[in-house]
Each structure stands twice: as C-alpha cells, then as structure tokens.
Tab-separated table of N, CA and C in Angstrom:
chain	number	residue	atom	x	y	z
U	18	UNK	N	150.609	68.557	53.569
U	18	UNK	CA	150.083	68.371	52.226
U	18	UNK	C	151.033	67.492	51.423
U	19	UNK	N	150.778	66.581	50.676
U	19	UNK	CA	151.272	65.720	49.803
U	19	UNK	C	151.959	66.253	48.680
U	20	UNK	N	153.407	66.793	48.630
U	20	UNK	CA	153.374	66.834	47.604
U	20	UNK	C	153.090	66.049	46.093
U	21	UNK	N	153.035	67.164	44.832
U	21	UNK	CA	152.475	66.726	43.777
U	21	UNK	C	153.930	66.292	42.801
U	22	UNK	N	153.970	65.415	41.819
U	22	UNK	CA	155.653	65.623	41.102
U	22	UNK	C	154.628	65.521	39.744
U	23	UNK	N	154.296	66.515	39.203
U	23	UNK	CA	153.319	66.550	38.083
U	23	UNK	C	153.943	67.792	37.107
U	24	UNK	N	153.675	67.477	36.124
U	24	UNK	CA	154.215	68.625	34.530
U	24	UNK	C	153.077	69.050	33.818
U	25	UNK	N	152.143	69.291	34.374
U	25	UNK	CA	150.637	69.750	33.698
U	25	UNK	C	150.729	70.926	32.702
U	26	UNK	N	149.794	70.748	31.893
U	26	UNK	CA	149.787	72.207	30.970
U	26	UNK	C	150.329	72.923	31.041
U	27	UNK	N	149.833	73.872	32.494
U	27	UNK	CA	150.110	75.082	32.649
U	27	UNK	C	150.909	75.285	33.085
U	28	UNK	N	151.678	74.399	33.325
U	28	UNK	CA	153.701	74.001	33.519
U	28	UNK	C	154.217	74.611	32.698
U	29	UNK	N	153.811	74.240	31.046
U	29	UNK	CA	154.908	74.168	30.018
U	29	UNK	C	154.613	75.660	29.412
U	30	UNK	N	155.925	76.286	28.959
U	30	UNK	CA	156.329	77.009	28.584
U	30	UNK	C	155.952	76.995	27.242
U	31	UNK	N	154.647	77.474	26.810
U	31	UNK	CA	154.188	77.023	25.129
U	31	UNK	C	153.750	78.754	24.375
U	32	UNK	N	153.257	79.267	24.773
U	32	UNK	CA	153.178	81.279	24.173
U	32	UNK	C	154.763	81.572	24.014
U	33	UNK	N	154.042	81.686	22.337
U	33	UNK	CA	155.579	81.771	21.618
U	33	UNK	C	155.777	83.730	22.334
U	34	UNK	N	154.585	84.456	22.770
U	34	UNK	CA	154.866	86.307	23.366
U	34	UNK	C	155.705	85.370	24.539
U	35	UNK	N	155.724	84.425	25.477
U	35	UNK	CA	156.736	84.191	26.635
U	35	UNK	C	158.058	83.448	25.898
U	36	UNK	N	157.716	83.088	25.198
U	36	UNK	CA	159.172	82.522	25.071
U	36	UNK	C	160.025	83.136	24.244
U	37	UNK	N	159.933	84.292	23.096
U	37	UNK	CA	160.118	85.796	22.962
U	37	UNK	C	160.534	86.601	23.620
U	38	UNK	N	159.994	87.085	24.482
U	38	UNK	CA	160.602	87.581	25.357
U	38	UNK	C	161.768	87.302	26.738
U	39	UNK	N	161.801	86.059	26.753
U	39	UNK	CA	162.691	85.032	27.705
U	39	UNK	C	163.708	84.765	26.942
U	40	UNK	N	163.972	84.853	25.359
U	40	UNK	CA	165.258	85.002	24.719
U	40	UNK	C	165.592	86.174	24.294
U	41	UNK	N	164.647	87.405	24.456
U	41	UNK	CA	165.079	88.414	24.051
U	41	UNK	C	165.329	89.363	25.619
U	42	UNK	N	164.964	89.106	26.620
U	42	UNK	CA	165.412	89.516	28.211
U	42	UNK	C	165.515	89.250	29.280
U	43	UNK	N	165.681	87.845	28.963
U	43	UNK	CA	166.112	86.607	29.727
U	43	UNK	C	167.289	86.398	30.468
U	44	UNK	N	167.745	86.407	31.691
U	44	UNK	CA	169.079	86.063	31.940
U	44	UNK	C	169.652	84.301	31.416
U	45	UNK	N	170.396	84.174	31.414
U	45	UNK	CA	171.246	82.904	31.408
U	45	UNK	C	172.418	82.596	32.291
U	46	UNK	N	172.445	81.028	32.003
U	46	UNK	CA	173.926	80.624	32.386
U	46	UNK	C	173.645	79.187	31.946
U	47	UNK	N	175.088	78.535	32.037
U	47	UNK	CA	175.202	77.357	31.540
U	47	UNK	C	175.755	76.669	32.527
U	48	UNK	N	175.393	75.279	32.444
U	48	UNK	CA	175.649	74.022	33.371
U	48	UNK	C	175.930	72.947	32.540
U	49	UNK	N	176.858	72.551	32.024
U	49	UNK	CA	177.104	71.678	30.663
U	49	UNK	C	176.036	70.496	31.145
U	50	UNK	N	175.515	69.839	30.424
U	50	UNK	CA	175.300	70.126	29.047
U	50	UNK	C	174.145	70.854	28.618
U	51	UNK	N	173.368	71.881	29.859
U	51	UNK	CA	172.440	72.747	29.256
U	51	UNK	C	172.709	73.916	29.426
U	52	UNK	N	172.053	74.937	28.720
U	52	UNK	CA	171.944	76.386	28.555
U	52	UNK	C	171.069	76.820	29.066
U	53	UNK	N	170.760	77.513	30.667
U	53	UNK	CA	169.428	77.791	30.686
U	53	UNK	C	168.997	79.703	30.824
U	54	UNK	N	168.109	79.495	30.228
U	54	UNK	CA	167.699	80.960	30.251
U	54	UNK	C	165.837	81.032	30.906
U	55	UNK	N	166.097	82.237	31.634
U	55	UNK	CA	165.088	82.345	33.024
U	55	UNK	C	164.645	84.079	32.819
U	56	UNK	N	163.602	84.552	33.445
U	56	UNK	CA	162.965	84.763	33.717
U	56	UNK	C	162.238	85.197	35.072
U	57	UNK	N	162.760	85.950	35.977
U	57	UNK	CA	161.872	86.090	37.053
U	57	UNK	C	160.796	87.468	36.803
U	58	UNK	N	159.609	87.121	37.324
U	58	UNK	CA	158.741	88.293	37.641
U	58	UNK	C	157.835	88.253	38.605
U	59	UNK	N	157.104	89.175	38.942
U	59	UNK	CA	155.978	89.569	40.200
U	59	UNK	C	154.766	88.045	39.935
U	60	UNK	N	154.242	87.586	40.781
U	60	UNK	CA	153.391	87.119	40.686
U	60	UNK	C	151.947	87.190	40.113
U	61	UNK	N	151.615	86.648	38.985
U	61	UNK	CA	149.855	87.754	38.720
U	61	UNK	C	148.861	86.673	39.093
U	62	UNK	N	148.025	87.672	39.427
U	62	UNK	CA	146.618	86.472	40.166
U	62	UNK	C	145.959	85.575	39.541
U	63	UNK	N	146.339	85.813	37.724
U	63	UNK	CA	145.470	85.386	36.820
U	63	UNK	C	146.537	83.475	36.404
U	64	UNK	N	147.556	83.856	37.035
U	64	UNK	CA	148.511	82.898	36.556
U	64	UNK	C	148.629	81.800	37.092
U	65	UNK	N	148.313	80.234	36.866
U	65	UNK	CA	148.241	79.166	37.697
U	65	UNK	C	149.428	78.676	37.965
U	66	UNK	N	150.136	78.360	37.630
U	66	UNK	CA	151.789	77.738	37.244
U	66	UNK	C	152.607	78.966	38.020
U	67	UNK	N	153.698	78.557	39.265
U	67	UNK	CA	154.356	79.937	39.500
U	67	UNK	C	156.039	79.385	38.921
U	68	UNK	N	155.716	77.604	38.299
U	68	UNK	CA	156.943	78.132	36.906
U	68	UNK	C	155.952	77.857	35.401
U	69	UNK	N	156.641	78.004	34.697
U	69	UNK	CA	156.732	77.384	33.148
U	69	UNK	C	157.672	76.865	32.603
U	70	UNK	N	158.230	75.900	32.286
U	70	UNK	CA	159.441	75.503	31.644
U	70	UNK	C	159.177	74.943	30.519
U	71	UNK	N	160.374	75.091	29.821
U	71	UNK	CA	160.610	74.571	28.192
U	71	UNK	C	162.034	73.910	28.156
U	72	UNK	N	161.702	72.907	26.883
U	72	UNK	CA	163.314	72.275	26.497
U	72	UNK	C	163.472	72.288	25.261
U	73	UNK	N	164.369	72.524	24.432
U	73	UNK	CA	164.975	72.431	23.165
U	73	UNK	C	166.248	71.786	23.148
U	74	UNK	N	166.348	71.084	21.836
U	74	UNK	CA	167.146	70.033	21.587
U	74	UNK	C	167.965	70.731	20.235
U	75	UNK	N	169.203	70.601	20.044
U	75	UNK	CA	169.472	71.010	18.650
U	75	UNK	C	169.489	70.158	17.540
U	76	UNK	N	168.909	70.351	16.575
U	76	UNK	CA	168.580	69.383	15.005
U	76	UNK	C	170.102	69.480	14.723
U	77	UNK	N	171.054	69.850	14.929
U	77	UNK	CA	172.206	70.357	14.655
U	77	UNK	C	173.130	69.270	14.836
U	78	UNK	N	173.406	68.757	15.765
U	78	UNK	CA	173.885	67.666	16.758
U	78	UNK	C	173.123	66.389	17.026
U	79	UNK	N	171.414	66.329	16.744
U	79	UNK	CA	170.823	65.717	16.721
U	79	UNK	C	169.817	65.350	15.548
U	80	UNK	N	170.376	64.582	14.540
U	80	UNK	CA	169.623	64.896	13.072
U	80	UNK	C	168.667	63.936	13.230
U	81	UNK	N	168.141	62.721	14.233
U	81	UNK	CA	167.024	61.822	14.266
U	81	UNK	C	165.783	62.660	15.742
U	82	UNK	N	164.835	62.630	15.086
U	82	UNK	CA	164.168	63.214	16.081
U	82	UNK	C	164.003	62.220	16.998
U	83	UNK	N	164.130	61.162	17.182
U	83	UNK	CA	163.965	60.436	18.149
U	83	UNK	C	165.058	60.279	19.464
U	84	UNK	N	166.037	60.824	19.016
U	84	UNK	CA	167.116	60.821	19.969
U	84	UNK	C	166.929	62.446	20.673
U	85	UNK	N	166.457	63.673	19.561
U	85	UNK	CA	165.965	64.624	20.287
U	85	UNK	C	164.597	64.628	20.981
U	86	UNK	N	163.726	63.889	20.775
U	86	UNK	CA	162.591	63.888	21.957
U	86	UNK	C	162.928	62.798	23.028
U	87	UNK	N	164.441	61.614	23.247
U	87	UNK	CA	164.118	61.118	24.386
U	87	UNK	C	165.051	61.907	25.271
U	88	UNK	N	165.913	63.181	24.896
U	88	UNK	CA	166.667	64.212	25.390
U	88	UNK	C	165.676	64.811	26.224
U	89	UNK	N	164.800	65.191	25.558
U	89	UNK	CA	163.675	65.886	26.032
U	89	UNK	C	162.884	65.336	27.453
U	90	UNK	N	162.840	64.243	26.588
U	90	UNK	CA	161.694	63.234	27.800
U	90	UNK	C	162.244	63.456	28.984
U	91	UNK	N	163.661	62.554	28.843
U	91	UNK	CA	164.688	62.600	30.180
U	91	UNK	C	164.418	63.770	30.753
U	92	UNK	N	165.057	64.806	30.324
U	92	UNK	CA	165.197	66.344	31.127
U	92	UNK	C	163.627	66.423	31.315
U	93	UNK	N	162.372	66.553	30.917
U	93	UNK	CA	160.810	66.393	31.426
U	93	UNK	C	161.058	65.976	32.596
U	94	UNK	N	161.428	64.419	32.625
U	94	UNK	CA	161.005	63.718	33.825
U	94	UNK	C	162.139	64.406	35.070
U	95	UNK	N	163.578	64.243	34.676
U	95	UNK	CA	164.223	64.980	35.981
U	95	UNK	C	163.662	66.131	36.351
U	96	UNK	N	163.138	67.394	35.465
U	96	UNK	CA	162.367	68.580	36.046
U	96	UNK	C	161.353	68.228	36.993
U	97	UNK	N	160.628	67.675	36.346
U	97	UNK	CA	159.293	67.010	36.729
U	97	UNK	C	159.546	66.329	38.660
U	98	UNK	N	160.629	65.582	38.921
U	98	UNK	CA	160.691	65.007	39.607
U	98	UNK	C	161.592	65.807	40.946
U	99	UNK	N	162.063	66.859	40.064
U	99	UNK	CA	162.883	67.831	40.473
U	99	UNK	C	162.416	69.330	41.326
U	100	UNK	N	161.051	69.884	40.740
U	100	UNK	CA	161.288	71.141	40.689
U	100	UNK	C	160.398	71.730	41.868
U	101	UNK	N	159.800	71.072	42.665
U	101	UNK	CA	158.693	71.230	44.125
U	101	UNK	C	159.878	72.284	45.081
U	102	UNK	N	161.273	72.077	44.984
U	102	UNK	CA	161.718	73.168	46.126
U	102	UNK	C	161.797	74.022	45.383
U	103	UNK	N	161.898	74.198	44.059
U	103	UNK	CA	161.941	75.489	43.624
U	103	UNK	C	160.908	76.606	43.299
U	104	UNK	N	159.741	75.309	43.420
U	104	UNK	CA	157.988	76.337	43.510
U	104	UNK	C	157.772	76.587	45.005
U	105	UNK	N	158.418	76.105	45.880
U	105	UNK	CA	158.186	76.400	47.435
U	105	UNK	C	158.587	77.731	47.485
U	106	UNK	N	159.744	78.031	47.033
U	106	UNK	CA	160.969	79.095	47.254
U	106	UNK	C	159.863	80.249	46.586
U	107	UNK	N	159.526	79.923	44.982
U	107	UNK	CA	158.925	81.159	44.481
U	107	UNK	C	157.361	81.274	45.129
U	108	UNK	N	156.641	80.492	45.456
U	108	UNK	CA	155.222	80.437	46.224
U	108	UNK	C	155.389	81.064	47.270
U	109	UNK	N	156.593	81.290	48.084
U	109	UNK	CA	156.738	81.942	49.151
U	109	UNK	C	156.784	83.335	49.136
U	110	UNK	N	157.629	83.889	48.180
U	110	UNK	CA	157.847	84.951	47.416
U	110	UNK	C	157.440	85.583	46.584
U	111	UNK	N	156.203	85.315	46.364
U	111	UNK	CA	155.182	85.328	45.336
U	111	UNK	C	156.095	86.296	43.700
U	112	UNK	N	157.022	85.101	43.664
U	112	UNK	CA	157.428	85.050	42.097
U	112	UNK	C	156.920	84.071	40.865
U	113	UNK	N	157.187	84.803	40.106
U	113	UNK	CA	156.776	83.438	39.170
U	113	UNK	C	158.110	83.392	38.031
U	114	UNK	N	158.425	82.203	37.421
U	114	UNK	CA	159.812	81.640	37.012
U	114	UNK	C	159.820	81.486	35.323
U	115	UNK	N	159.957	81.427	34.495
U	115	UNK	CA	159.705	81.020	33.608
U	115	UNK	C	161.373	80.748	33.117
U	116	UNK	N	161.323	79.608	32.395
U	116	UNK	CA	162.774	79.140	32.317
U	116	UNK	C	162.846	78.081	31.291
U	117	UNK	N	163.436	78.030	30.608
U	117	UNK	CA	163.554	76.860	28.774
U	117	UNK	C	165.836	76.534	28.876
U	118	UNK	N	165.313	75.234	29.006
U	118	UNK	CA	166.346	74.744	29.025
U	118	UNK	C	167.235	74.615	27.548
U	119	UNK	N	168.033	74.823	26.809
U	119	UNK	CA	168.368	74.128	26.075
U	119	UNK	C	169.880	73.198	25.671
U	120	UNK	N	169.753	72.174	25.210
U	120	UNK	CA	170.685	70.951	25.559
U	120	UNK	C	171.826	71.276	24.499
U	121	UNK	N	173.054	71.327	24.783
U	121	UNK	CA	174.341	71.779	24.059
U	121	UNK	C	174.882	70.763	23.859
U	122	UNK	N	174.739	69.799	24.785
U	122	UNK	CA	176.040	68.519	24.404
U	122	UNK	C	175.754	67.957	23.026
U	123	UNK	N	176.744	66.890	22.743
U	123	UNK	CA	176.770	66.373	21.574
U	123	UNK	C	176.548	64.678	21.632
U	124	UNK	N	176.304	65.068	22.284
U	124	UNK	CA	176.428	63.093	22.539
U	124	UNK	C	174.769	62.582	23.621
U	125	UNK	N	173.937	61.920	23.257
U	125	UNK	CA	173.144	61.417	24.298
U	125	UNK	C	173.567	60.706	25.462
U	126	UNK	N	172.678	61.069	26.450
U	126	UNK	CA	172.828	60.956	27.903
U	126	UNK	C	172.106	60.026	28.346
U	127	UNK	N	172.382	59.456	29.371
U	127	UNK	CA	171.448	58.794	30.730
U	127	UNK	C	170.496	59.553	31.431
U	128	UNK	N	169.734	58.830	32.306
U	128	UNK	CA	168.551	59.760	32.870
U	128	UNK	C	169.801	59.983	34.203
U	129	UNK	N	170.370	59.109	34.946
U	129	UNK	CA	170.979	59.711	35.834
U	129	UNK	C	171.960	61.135	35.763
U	130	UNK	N	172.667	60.811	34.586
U	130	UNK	CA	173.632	62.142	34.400
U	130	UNK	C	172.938	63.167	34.211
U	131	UNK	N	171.599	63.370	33.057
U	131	UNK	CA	170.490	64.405	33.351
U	131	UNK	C	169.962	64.805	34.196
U	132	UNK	N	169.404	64.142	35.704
U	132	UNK	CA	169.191	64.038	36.634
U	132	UNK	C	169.728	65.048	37.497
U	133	UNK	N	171.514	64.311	37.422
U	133	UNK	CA	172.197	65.370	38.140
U	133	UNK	C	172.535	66.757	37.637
U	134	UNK	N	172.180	67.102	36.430
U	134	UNK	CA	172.583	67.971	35.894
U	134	UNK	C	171.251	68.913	36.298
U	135	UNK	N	169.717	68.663	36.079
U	135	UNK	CA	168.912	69.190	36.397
U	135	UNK	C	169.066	69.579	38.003
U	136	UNK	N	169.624	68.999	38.764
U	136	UNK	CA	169.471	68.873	40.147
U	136	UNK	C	170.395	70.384	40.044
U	137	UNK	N	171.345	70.358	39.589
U	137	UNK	CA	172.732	71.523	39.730
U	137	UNK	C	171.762	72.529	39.291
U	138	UNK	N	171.196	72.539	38.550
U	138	UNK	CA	170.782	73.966	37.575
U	138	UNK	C	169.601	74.619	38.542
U	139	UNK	N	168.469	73.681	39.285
U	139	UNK	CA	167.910	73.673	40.189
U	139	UNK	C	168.371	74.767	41.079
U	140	UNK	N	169.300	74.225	41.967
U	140	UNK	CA	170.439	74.683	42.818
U	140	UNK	C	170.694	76.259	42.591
U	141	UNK	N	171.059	76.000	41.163
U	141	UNK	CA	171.412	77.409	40.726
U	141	UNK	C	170.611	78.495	40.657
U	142	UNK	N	169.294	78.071	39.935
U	142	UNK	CA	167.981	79.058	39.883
U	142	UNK	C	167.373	79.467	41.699
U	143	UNK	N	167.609	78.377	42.031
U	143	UNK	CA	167.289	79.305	43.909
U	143	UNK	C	168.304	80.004	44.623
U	144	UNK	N	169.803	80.133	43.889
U	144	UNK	CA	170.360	80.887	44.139
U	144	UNK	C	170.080	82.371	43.865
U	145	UNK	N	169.859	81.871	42.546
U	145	UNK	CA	169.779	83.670	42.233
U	145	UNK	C	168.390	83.779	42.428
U	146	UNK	N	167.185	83.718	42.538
U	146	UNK	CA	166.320	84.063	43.052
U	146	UNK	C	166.348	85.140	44.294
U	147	UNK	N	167.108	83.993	45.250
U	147	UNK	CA	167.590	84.679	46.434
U	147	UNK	C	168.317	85.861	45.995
U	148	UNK	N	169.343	85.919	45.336
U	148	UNK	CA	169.841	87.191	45.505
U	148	UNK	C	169.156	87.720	44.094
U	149	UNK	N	168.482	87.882	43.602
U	149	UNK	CA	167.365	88.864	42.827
U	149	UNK	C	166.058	89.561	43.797
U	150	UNK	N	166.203	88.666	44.818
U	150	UNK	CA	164.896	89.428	45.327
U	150	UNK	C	165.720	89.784	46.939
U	151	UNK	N	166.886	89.339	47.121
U	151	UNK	CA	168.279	89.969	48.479
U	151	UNK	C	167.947	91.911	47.998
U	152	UNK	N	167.762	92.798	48.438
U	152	UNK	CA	167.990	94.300	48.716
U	152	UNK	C	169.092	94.180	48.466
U	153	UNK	N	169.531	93.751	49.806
U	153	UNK	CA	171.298	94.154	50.117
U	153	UNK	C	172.474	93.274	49.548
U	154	UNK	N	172.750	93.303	48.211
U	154	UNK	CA	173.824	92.555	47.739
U	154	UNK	C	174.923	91.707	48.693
C-alpha cells in the first residue's frame, strides 16, 4: 500500500474537551525547541485519526503573527512528512495518540532544524509507547 504523507481534518487536534484534558493529564517532555505533551489511549471504533496533533506558538516571544504561523507551518509540514511510523506503531497496537506540540525557542527556525527536531520527538513518542504498553518494565 502506498503510503499517504497527508494532515487531514481528522488529524488535527481541534475539541477544545481533547485538548483540556491533554494539558490537564497529559504526559510531557521537552526536546528544545519544543514542549510536547501526549496522550495515549485504547483505540475507539468511532475514531478515524489513530493520532491528532496540535501546535502552539508563544505571542510572548513571537509578537507578529506571521512569524508565529510560519513556526507553525514548518512544524505542520515536518509532522506531516514525518509521522506514518508512528501511526504504524499505534495501528498495530490499536492505540490512539493525541499530542500538541508547543514551540519554546526564541528565535525562528529553518524547516531543516524543525525537521530534525520533529524527527527526535518522533523517536521519542515510539519510545514510550513501547514502554507504556511493555507489562514488564
């Protein structure tokens, strides 16, 4: 089968009840320059997407919105281009992921350095997957 490298709807992380609850019992960790906080649960039959992801930018560090939506874009497209082993891993396992990135650095980036940074965090979320759904520590 072909894979797909697509960010459709039912990708994005948009029900403010999920994204509520993913900052209020969410694990985390950080990978400079993002913060990510995740989400694993059981698979439901009703659910198309076995992730959802979100990105936030801080107005804080970033006072032109235009420099915070091409933050955005970038990290979109590396997910986007990124995230097929990590729906293999949970499709197998019938998990589903839900996960919202948000960007700490202070300074705008390249798509490559985002790239690699998405690639690491990647990495990271099929780690612990594995050992969230490992029995035996």
């Amino acid at each position: 089968m072909k894979k797909q490298f697509t960010l459709g709807k039912d990708e994005r992380l948009k029900s403010r009840k999920q994204i509520d609850h993913l900052f209020r019992e969410g694990r985390s960790f950080t990978l400079f320059p993002y913060r990510v906080l995740f989400v694993i649960s059981p698979r439901q039959p009703d659910t198309s997407a076995a992730i959802q992801f979100g990105i936030g930018v801080s107005t804080r560090h970033f006072k032109k919105a235009v420099d915070r939506n091409r933050i955005k874009r970038l990290s979109r497209e590396a997910w986007r281009l990124q995230k097929n082993e990590l729906t293999e891993v949970l499709t197998a396992k019938e998990k589903c992921l839900n996960v919202f990135f948000i960007f700490t650095g202070k300074e705008l980036v390249t798509f490559p350095e985002v790239n690699e940074k998405i690639a690491g965090c990647i990495i990271k979320l099929k780690k612990l997957i594995d050992e969230d759904l490992d029995p035996h520590p």
